[in-house]
XYZ file of C-alpha atoms in Angstrom:
179
model
C 81.418 -169.265 -120.670
C 80.927 -165.678 -119.563
C 78.649 -164.580 -116.760
C 76.342 -161.582 -116.531
C 77.638 -158.601 -118.473
C 80.491 -160.774 -119.761
C 78.061 -162.071 -122.388
C 78.146 -158.621 -123.992
C 81.940 -158.420 -124.372
C 83.360 -159.223 -127.839
C 85.998 -161.613 -126.465
C 87.899 -162.046 -129.739
C 88.402 -158.277 -129.921
C 89.359 -158.107 -126.237
C 91.935 -160.889 -126.711
C 93.508 -159.085 -129.666
C 93.522 -155.737 -127.833
C 95.190 -157.396 -124.822
C 97.910 -158.755 -127.120
C 96.870 -162.406 -126.725
C 96.902 -162.931 -130.467
C 98.477 -161.560 -133.581
C 98.215 -162.114 -137.320
C 101.046 -164.696 -137.367
C 99.789 -166.866 -134.508
C 96.173 -166.281 -133.459
C 95.108 -167.671 -130.115
C 92.149 -170.032 -130.466
C 89.243 -168.700 -128.483
C 85.931 -170.478 -128.091
C 82.998 -168.903 -126.306
C 79.875 -170.803 -125.305
C 76.741 -169.205 -123.894
C 76.456 -171.926 -121.239
C 78.805 -174.613 -119.952
C 75.919 -177.092 -120.084
C 76.269 -177.403 -123.877
C 80.063 -177.824 -123.905
C 80.154 -181.632 -123.427
C 77.640 -182.170 -126.222
C 79.615 -179.934 -128.608
C 83.021 -181.434 -127.715
C 81.932 -185.075 -127.839
C 80.109 -184.834 -131.141
C 81.967 -186.251 -134.120
C 82.597 -183.795 -136.954
C 80.001 -183.954 -139.677
C 80.873 -186.234 -142.567
C 79.757 -185.270 -146.045
C 79.153 -181.540 -146.514
C 75.418 -180.864 -146.849
C 74.737 -177.123 -147.068
C 71.461 -175.306 -146.497
C 71.207 -171.730 -147.733
C 68.070 -169.638 -147.223
C 67.552 -166.115 -148.515
C 64.928 -163.420 -148.828
C 61.815 -165.372 -147.791
C 59.784 -162.157 -148.118
C 60.644 -161.608 -151.793
C 56.972 -161.223 -152.765
C 56.394 -158.335 -150.348
C 57.854 -155.082 -151.770
C 57.907 -153.503 -148.297
C 59.852 -156.248 -146.513
C 61.764 -157.853 -149.399
C 65.506 -158.278 -148.917
C 67.069 -158.204 -152.401
C 70.613 -158.001 -151.017
C 69.927 -161.007 -148.782
C 68.842 -162.896 -151.875
C 72.054 -161.869 -153.660
C 73.991 -162.965 -150.582
C 72.230 -166.346 -150.497
C 72.875 -166.911 -154.214
C 76.580 -166.078 -153.789
C 76.978 -168.357 -150.757
C 75.075 -171.165 -152.486
C 77.346 -170.856 -155.531
C 80.435 -171.181 -153.342
C 78.929 -174.203 -151.562
C 77.689 -175.660 -154.860
C 74.075 -175.989 -153.758
C 70.677 -174.542 -154.613
C 69.379 -171.970 -152.126
C 65.839 -171.811 -150.771
C 64.737 -168.366 -151.956
C 61.487 -166.432 -151.782
C 58.430 -168.664 -151.621
C 60.580 -171.827 -151.418
C 61.827 -170.690 -147.989
C 58.854 -172.089 -146.101
C 59.009 -173.302 -142.537
C 58.322 -176.864 -143.692
C 61.194 -176.789 -146.229
C 63.649 -175.251 -143.792
C 62.760 -177.691 -140.999
C 63.071 -180.608 -143.437
C 66.628 -179.557 -144.383
C 67.945 -178.357 -140.999
C 68.656 -181.708 -139.284
C 70.967 -183.042 -142.008
C 72.690 -179.766 -142.895
C 76.346 -179.369 -141.940
C 76.683 -175.786 -143.211
C 73.713 -173.460 -142.723
C 73.408 -169.863 -143.945
C 70.190 -167.949 -143.179
C 69.882 -164.511 -144.829
C 66.445 -163.464 -143.593
C 64.544 -161.041 -141.429
C 64.780 -161.898 -137.751
C 63.480 -160.302 -134.593
C 63.931 -160.390 -130.831
C 61.143 -160.285 -128.221
C 62.679 -158.848 -125.047
C 60.027 -160.032 -122.592
C 59.720 -163.463 -124.243
C 63.089 -164.297 -125.882
C 61.976 -167.813 -126.826
C 59.322 -166.212 -129.065
C 62.098 -164.460 -131.038
C 62.703 -165.933 -134.445
C 63.679 -166.168 -138.082
C 61.024 -164.892 -140.505
C 60.240 -167.354 -143.302
C 57.803 -167.112 -146.234
C 54.795 -168.567 -144.459
C 55.576 -168.145 -140.747
C 58.282 -167.713 -138.125
C 60.771 -170.301 -136.899
C 60.951 -169.380 -133.217
C 63.757 -169.903 -130.744
C 61.435 -172.193 -128.806
C 60.987 -174.382 -131.910
C 64.739 -174.404 -132.530
C 65.307 -175.826 -129.055
C 63.310 -178.891 -130.177
C 65.658 -179.498 -133.145
C 68.878 -181.532 -133.213
C 71.382 -179.997 -135.606
C 74.537 -181.497 -137.092
C 75.891 -178.162 -138.312
C 79.592 -177.432 -138.033
C 78.899 -173.818 -139.060
C 75.711 -171.779 -138.938
C 75.544 -168.185 -140.185
C 72.668 -165.974 -139.030
C 72.574 -162.997 -141.367
C 69.628 -161.081 -140.003
C 68.812 -158.230 -137.655
C 68.571 -158.981 -133.939
C 69.901 -162.559 -134.257
C 72.614 -161.785 -131.704
C 70.355 -160.057 -129.187
C 69.606 -162.003 -126.011
C 68.388 -161.678 -122.463
C 68.176 -163.977 -119.467
C 65.219 -166.094 -118.476
C 65.916 -165.367 -114.825
C 69.289 -167.078 -114.388
C 72.677 -166.281 -115.868
C 72.313 -168.124 -119.181
C 71.062 -166.110 -122.134
C 68.139 -166.827 -124.446
C 67.645 -165.579 -127.986
C 67.836 -166.768 -131.591
C 71.589 -167.451 -131.666
C 71.531 -169.217 -128.318
C 68.680 -171.470 -129.432
C 70.702 -172.572 -132.475
C 73.701 -173.313 -130.222
C 71.513 -175.342 -127.855
C 70.139 -177.228 -130.866
C 73.668 -178.332 -131.724
C 75.326 -175.804 -134.048
C 79.071 -176.112 -133.404
C 80.077 -172.656 -134.599
C 77.860 -169.653 -135.012
């Protein structure tokens, strides 16, 4: 769990550059944004049956903000996971929130944004509204893997202490094991 500027270091790259890992025998490296979530992540049993959730291009109807490549990405991921993605107008906040708690694999290919002065107001853009970081903190996820494929999903800032707040951190706090 890094402190201060340590949150900005790509630790996997640093470990490889330092010679701590190689192709034949990589060194496992886990990074958490805060030690407070480590017990919850370690003590949680692995998810049972695989239940994927794939979301893509919620703004398909808007020619200015549509993400056709995100839709292609979501279709490809959904095909691999053998599920039906929530695309375009089906990617509503209600639908996403209904599927999030039971999903073990989550892939979100959407617009996202970060609000520097209010990081908990940052969020994932869906068809009808925004799923904010603040709302994610109220969720309890069972996801072993969550992929955030959107701009500014990795941006974060502090709320006054050393722990960071942003979209990715909210998903980790909500229970995503790997991000």
